[in-house]
PDB file of C-alpha atoms in Angstrom:
ATOM      1  CA  UNK A   1      -6.084  46.392  10.070  1.00  0.00           C
ATOM      2  CA  UNK A   2      -8.009  46.970   6.800  1.00  0.00           C
ATOM      3  CA  UNK A   3      -7.198  44.973   3.742  1.00  0.00           C
ATOM      4  CA  UNK A   4      -6.841  47.067   0.568  1.00  0.00           C
ATOM      5  CA  UNK A   5      -6.466  44.062  -1.814  1.00  0.00           C
ATOM      6  CA  UNK A   6      -9.178  43.049  -4.192  1.00  0.00           C
ATOM      7  CA  UNK A   7      -9.061  40.031  -6.513  1.00  0.00           C
ATOM      8  CA  UNK A   8     -10.651  40.345  -9.937  1.00  0.00           C
ATOM      9  CA  UNK A   9     -11.693  37.011 -11.451  1.00  0.00           C
ATOM     10  CA  UNK A  10     -12.954  38.278 -14.783  1.00  0.00           C
ATOM     11  CA  UNK A  11     -13.311  41.306 -17.001  1.00  0.00           C
ATOM     12  CA  UNK A  12     -16.276  43.500 -16.626  1.00  0.00           C
ATOM     13  CA  UNK A  13     -17.412  46.556 -14.618  1.00  0.00           C
ATOM     14  CA  UNK A  14     -17.457  47.048 -10.897  1.00  0.00           C
ATOM     15  CA  UNK A  15     -18.512  49.704  -8.450  1.00  0.00           C
ATOM     16  CA  UNK A  16     -16.403  50.939  -5.538  1.00  0.00           C
ATOM     17  CA  UNK A  17     -17.051  53.072  -2.578  1.00  0.00           C
ATOM     18  CA  UNK A  18     -14.722  54.925  -0.184  1.00  0.00           C
ATOM     19  CA  UNK A  19     -14.382  53.139   3.111  1.00  0.00           C
ATOM     20  CA  UNK A  20     -15.412  56.350   5.024  1.00  0.00           C
ATOM     21  CA  UNK A  21     -18.633  56.592   2.980  1.00  0.00           C
ATOM     22  CA  UNK A  22     -19.466  52.937   3.621  1.00  0.00           C
ATOM     23  CA  UNK A  23     -18.813  53.322   7.416  1.00  0.00           C
ATOM     24  CA  UNK A  24     -21.101  56.359   7.390  1.00  0.00           C
ATOM     25  CA  UNK A  25     -23.851  54.448   5.567  1.00  0.00           C
ATOM     26  CA  UNK A  26     -23.607  51.576   8.030  1.00  0.00           C
ATOM     27  CA  UNK A  27     -23.875  53.845  11.086  1.00  0.00           C
ATOM     28  CA  UNK A  28     -27.339  54.856   9.956  1.00  0.00           C
ATOM     29  CA  UNK A  29     -28.553  51.267   9.807  1.00  0.00           C
ATOM     30  CA  UNK A  30     -31.149  50.472   7.156  1.00  0.00           C
ATOM     31  CA  UNK A  31     -30.783  48.540   3.964  1.00  0.00           C
ATOM     32  CA  UNK A  32     -27.058  48.869   3.333  1.00  0.00           C
ATOM     33  CA  UNK A  33     -26.070  47.096   6.506  1.00  0.00           C
ATOM     34  CA  UNK A  34     -28.851  44.622   6.159  1.00  0.00           C
ATOM     35  CA  UNK A  35     -27.866  43.693   2.577  1.00  0.00           C
ATOM     36  CA  UNK A  36     -24.147  43.464   3.479  1.00  0.00           C
ATOM     37  CA  UNK A  37     -24.935  41.061   6.290  1.00  0.00           C
ATOM     38  CA  UNK A  38     -27.062  38.912   4.047  1.00  0.00           C
ATOM     39  CA  UNK A  39     -24.313  38.957   1.408  1.00  0.00           C
ATOM     40  CA  UNK A  40     -21.691  38.034   4.030  1.00  0.00           C
ATOM     41  CA  UNK A  41     -23.880  35.086   5.085  1.00  0.00           C
ATOM     42  CA  UNK A  42     -24.320  33.808   1.563  1.00  0.00           C
ATOM     43  CA  UNK A  43     -20.635  34.246   0.880  1.00  0.00           C
ATOM     44  CA  UNK A  44     -19.610  32.402   4.056  1.00  0.00           C
ATOM     45  CA  UNK A  45     -21.904  29.587   3.256  1.00  0.00           C
ATOM     46  CA  UNK A  46     -20.356  29.212  -0.157  1.00  0.00           C
ATOM     47  CA  UNK A  47     -16.815  29.423   1.218  1.00  0.00           C
ATOM     48  CA  UNK A  48     -17.621  26.791   3.836  1.00  0.00           C
ATOM     49  CA  UNK A  49     -19.012  24.453   1.225  1.00  0.00           C
ATOM     50  CA  UNK A  50     -15.903  25.014  -0.965  1.00  0.00           C
ATOM     51  CA  UNK A  51     -13.544  24.169   1.905  1.00  0.00           C
ATOM     52  CA  UNK A  52     -15.429  20.975   2.675  1.00  0.00           C
ATOM     53  CA  UNK A  53     -15.424  20.199  -1.062  1.00  0.00           C
ATOM     54  CA  UNK A  54     -11.608  20.650  -1.323  1.00  0.00           C
ATOM     55  CA  UNK A  55     -11.148  18.164   1.494  1.00  0.00           C
ATOM     56  CA  UNK A  56     -13.623  15.538   0.442  1.00  0.00           C
ATOM     57  CA  UNK A  57     -13.759  15.460  -3.329  1.00  0.00           C
ATOM     58  CA  UNK A  58     -11.378  14.570  -6.116  1.00  0.00           C
ATOM     59  CA  UNK A  59     -10.051  17.157  -8.555  1.00  0.00           C
ATOM     60  CA  UNK A  60     -12.271  16.235 -11.478  1.00  0.00           C
ATOM     61  CA  UNK A  61     -15.557  16.921  -9.699  1.00  0.00           C
ATOM     62  CA  UNK A  62     -14.250  19.971  -7.948  1.00  0.00           C
ATOM     63  CA  UNK A  63     -12.885  21.411 -11.238  1.00  0.00           C
ATOM     64  CA  UNK A  64     -16.253  20.909 -12.962  1.00  0.00           C
ATOM     65  CA  UNK A  65     -18.030  22.442 -10.038  1.00  0.00           C
ATOM     66  CA  UNK A  66     -15.757  25.466 -10.202  1.00  0.00           C
ATOM     67  CA  UNK A  67     -16.142  25.912 -14.000  1.00  0.00           C
ATOM     68  CA  UNK A  68     -19.948  25.753 -13.623  1.00  0.00           C
ATOM     69  CA  UNK A  69     -19.931  28.316 -10.779  1.00  0.00           C
ATOM     70  CA  UNK A  70     -17.646  30.625 -12.788  1.00  0.00           C
ATOM     71  CA  UNK A  71     -19.953  30.282 -15.805  1.00  0.00           C
ATOM     72  CA  UNK A  72     -23.037  31.070 -13.560  1.00  0.00           C
ATOM     73  CA  UNK A  73     -21.416  34.347 -12.494  1.00  0.00           C
ATOM     74  CA  UNK A  74     -19.922  35.230 -15.898  1.00  0.00           C
ATOM     75  CA  UNK A  75     -23.350  34.636 -17.561  1.00  0.00           C
ATOM     76  CA  UNK A  76     -21.385  33.543 -20.623  1.00  0.00           C
ATOM     77  CA  UNK A  77     -20.473  30.270 -22.249  1.00  0.00           C
ATOM     78  CA  UNK A  78     -16.958  31.510 -22.901  1.00  0.00           C
ATOM     79  CA  UNK A  79     -14.525  32.905 -20.336  1.00  0.00           C
ATOM     80  CA  UNK A  80     -10.820  33.143 -19.571  1.00  0.00           C
ATOM     81  CA  UNK A  81      -9.150  31.433 -16.630  1.00  0.00           C
ATOM     82  CA  UNK A  82      -5.504  30.729 -16.045  1.00  0.00           C
ATOM     83  CA  UNK A  83      -4.146  27.497 -14.683  1.00  0.00           C
ATOM     84  CA  UNK A  84      -2.425  29.358 -11.885  1.00  0.00           C
ATOM     85  CA  UNK A  85      -5.637  31.030 -10.748  1.00  0.00           C
ATOM     86  CA  UNK A  86      -7.674  27.807 -10.874  1.00  0.00           C
ATOM     87  CA  UNK A  87      -4.933  25.862  -9.102  1.00  0.00           C
ATOM     88  CA  UNK A  88      -5.023  28.375  -6.296  1.00  0.00           C
ATOM     89  CA  UNK A  89      -8.814  28.192  -6.023  1.00  0.00           C
ATOM     90  CA  UNK A  90      -8.814  24.422  -5.981  1.00  0.00           C
ATOM     91  CA  UNK A  91      -5.691  23.894  -3.866  1.00  0.00           C
ATOM     92  CA  UNK A  92      -3.948  21.828  -6.508  1.00  0.00           C
ATOM     93  CA  UNK A  93      -0.959  22.134  -8.934  1.00  0.00           C
ATOM     94  CA  UNK A  94      -1.238  23.853 -12.338  1.00  0.00           C
ATOM     95  CA  UNK A  95      -0.472  20.584 -13.987  1.00  0.00           C
ATOM     96  CA  UNK A  96      -3.538  18.945 -12.244  1.00  0.00           C
ATOM     97  CA  UNK A  97      -5.675  21.734 -13.666  1.00  0.00           C
ATOM     98  CA  UNK A  98      -4.287  21.174 -17.154  1.00  0.00           C
ATOM     99  CA  UNK A  99      -4.952  17.375 -16.870  1.00  0.00           C
ATOM    100  CA  UNK A 100      -8.545  17.972 -15.714  1.00  0.00           C
ATOM    101  CA  UNK A 101      -9.116  20.481 -18.568  1.00  0.00           C
ATOM    102  CA  UNK A 102      -7.749  18.020 -21.164  1.00  0.00           C
ATOM    103  CA  UNK A 103     -10.108  15.306 -19.870  1.00  0.00           C
ATOM    104  CA  UNK A 104     -13.103  17.523 -20.199  1.00  0.00           C
ATOM    105  CA  UNK A 105     -12.058  18.549 -23.664  1.00  0.00           C
ATOM    106  CA  UNK A 106     -11.417  14.970 -24.753  1.00  0.00           C
ATOM    107  CA  UNK A 107     -14.953  14.125 -23.583  1.00  0.00           C
ATOM    108  CA  UNK A 108     -16.408  16.971 -25.673  1.00  0.00           C
ATOM    109  CA  UNK A 109     -17.740  18.962 -22.674  1.00  0.00           C
ATOM    110  CA  UNK A 110     -15.533  22.049 -23.096  1.00  0.00           C
ATOM    111  CA  UNK A 111     -13.232  23.597 -25.596  1.00  0.00           C
ATOM    112  CA  UNK A 112     -10.076  24.873 -24.049  1.00  0.00           C
ATOM    113  CA  UNK A 113      -7.121  26.694 -25.509  1.00  0.00           C
ATOM    114  CA  UNK A 114      -4.568  28.892 -23.688  1.00  0.00           C
ATOM    115  CA  UNK A 115      -6.760  29.727 -20.731  1.00  0.00           C
ATOM    116  CA  UNK A 116      -9.911  30.314 -22.806  1.00  0.00           C
ATOM    117  CA  UNK A 117     -12.794  27.973 -21.908  1.00  0.00           C
ATOM    118  CA  UNK A 118     -16.093  27.389 -23.668  1.00  0.00           C
ATOM    119  CA  UNK A 119     -18.742  25.210 -22.049  1.00  0.00           C
ATOM    120  CA  UNK A 120     -20.175  22.866 -24.748  1.00  0.00           C
ATOM    121  CA  UNK A 121     -22.321  20.452 -22.751  1.00  0.00           C
ATOM    122  CA  UNK A 122     -23.448  22.084 -19.537  1.00  0.00           C
ATOM    123  CA  UNK A 123     -26.007  19.336 -18.738  1.00  0.00           C
ATOM    124  CA  UNK A 124     -23.352  16.623 -18.798  1.00  0.00           C
ATOM    125  CA  UNK A 125     -20.984  18.782 -16.722  1.00  0.00           C
ATOM    126  CA  UNK A 126     -23.691  19.213 -14.085  1.00  0.00           C
ATOM    127  CA  UNK A 127     -23.929  15.436 -13.822  1.00  0.00           C
ATOM    128  CA  UNK A 128     -20.072  15.198 -13.433  1.00  0.00           C
ATOM    129  CA  UNK A 129     -19.783  17.928 -10.785  1.00  0.00           C
ATOM    130  CA  UNK A 130     -19.546  16.918  -7.185  1.00  0.00           C
ATOM    131  CA  UNK A 131     -22.757  17.391  -5.185  1.00  0.00           C
ATOM    132  CA  UNK A 132     -21.390  20.686  -3.764  1.00  0.00           C
ATOM    133  CA  UNK A 133     -22.310  22.511  -6.934  1.00  0.00           C
ATOM    134  CA  UNK A 134     -26.013  21.696  -6.487  1.00  0.00           C
ATOM    135  CA  UNK A 135     -25.821  22.393  -2.711  1.00  0.00           C
ATOM    136  CA  UNK A 136     -24.687  25.954  -3.226  1.00  0.00           C
ATOM    137  CA  UNK A 137     -26.664  26.560  -6.430  1.00  0.00           C
ATOM    138  CA  UNK A 138     -29.944  25.312  -4.939  1.00  0.00           C
ATOM    139  CA  UNK A 139     -29.596  27.252  -1.735  1.00  0.00           C
ATOM    140  CA  UNK A 140     -29.262  24.347   0.704  1.00  0.00           C
ATOM    141  CA  UNK A 141     -26.823  26.415   2.700  1.00  0.00           C
ATOM    142  CA  UNK A 142     -26.544  29.615   0.695  1.00  0.00           C
ATOM    143  CA  UNK A 143     -28.313  31.575  -2.050  1.00  0.00           C
ATOM    144  CA  UNK A 144     -26.864  32.204  -5.518  1.00  0.00           C
ATOM    145  CA  UNK A 145     -28.547  33.566  -8.584  1.00  0.00           C
ATOM    146  CA  UNK A 146     -28.035  33.581 -12.343  1.00  0.00           C
ATOM    147  CA  UNK A 147     -28.794  37.325 -12.980  1.00  0.00           C
ATOM    148  CA  UNK A 148     -28.657  40.669 -11.184  1.00  0.00           C
ATOM    149  CA  UNK A 149     -32.398  40.766 -10.929  1.00  0.00           C
ATOM    150  CA  UNK A 150     -32.609  37.269  -9.503  1.00  0.00           C
ATOM    151  CA  UNK A 151     -29.860  38.119  -6.984  1.00  0.00           C
ATOM    152  CA  UNK A 152     -31.883  41.090  -5.830  1.00  0.00           C
ATOM    153  CA  UNK A 153     -35.018  38.924  -5.450  1.00  0.00           C
ATOM    154  CA  UNK A 154     -33.097  36.272  -3.477  1.00  0.00           C
ATOM    155  CA  UNK A 155     -31.603  38.884  -1.141  1.00  0.00           C
ATOM    156  CA  UNK A 156     -35.097  40.370  -0.588  1.00  0.00           C
ATOM    157  CA  UNK A 157     -36.498  36.931  -0.031  1.00  0.00           C
ATOM    158  CA  UNK A 158     -33.800  36.142   2.545  1.00  0.00           C
ATOM    159  CA  UNK A 159     -34.276  39.457   4.276  1.00  0.00           C
ATOM    160  CA  UNK A 160     -38.059  38.896   4.549  1.00  0.00           C
ATOM    161  CA  UNK A 161     -38.012  35.184   5.569  1.00  0.00           C
ATOM    162  CA  UNK A 162     -36.573  34.496   9.001  1.00  0.00           C
ATOM    163  CA  UNK A 163     -37.297  30.782   8.731  1.00  0.00           C
ATOM    164  CA  UNK A 164     -35.297  30.579   5.481  1.00  0.00           C
ATOM    165  CA  UNK A 165     -32.400  32.501   7.074  1.00  0.00           C
ATOM    166  CA  UNK A 166     -32.445  30.090  10.020  1.00  0.00           C
ATOM    167  CA  UNK A 167     -32.642  27.009   7.764  1.00  0.00           C
ATOM    168  CA  UNK A 168     -29.861  28.121   5.545  1.00  0.00           C
ATOM    169  CA  UNK A 169     -27.702  29.080   8.569  1.00  0.00           C
ATOM    170  CA  UNK A 170     -28.322  25.734  10.313  1.00  0.00           C
ATOM    171  CA  UNK A 171     -27.582  23.849   7.079  1.00  0.00           C
ATOM    172  CA  UNK A 172     -24.372  25.742   6.521  1.00  0.00           C
ATOM    173  CA  UNK A 173     -23.248  25.177  10.131  1.00  0.00           C
ATOM    174  CA  UNK A 174     -23.998  21.542   9.849  1.00  0.00           C
ATOM    175  CA  UNK A 175     -21.950  21.237   6.626  1.00  0.00           C
ATOM    176  CA  UNK A 176     -18.968  22.954   8.257  1.00  0.00           C
ATOM    177  CA  UNK A 177     -19.149  20.858  11.463  1.00  0.00           C
ATOM    178  CA  UNK A 178     -19.346  17.659   9.457  1.00  0.00           C
ATOM    179  CA  UNK A 179     -16.452  18.706   7.276  1.00  0.00           C
ATOM    180  CA  UNK A 180     -14.219  19.862  10.105  1.00  0.00           C
ATOM    181  CA  UNK A 181     -14.832  17.278  12.743  1.00  0.00           C
ATOM    182  CA  UNK A 182     -11.840  15.101  13.757  1.00  0.00           C
ATOM    183  CA  UNK A 183     -13.696  11.970  12.630  1.00  0.00           C
ATOM    184  CA  UNK A 184     -14.720  13.243   9.166  1.00  0.00           C
ATOM    185  CA  UNK A 185     -11.218  14.773   8.568  1.00  0.00           C
ATOM    186  CA  UNK A 186      -9.472  11.553   9.571  1.00  0.00           C
ATOM    187  CA  UNK A 187     -11.699   9.573   7.202  1.00  0.00           C
ATOM    188  CA  UNK A 188     -10.753  11.855   4.345  1.00  0.00           C
ATOM    189  CA  UNK A 189      -7.138  10.987   4.781  1.00  0.00           C
TER     190      UNK A 189
END
């Protein structure tokens, strides 16, 4: 059954397409299907890394990672996020999110008031983030980009480079297997 639910994480513009039109475009093959498969691969790699991160890392590093990733996509130093939304994304309570936000503010890394964040010292935050931020950002098991143009270049690069696709796929698979094995899961608890 098809899902008709979309989650919007920030204000801005978006495009939409009727499902029938998308199915029609996919039946003809070509670039639409190819780009959607590449996007799905990159998204699954990011999701896999986030799941492993939620199991292995403490809230502070995960919270910083998440703020940096959100800023990367927002392409702005200021953005709005609710405790409830962040708690759901991180798998923690809203009070844990508030505590982590207050720590960052006290350290002078962010300013935070009523769900409005402003990144003040990104370089220090990158040092505080768990290694999962760099893994996803640097394309160890997925490709992300800072701008629309960079995203298009990365997708084209991935489409044209079979060895890169295989390397990223193998790395993502290894990350998931390491994070979900009985031995590594037991060690986390």
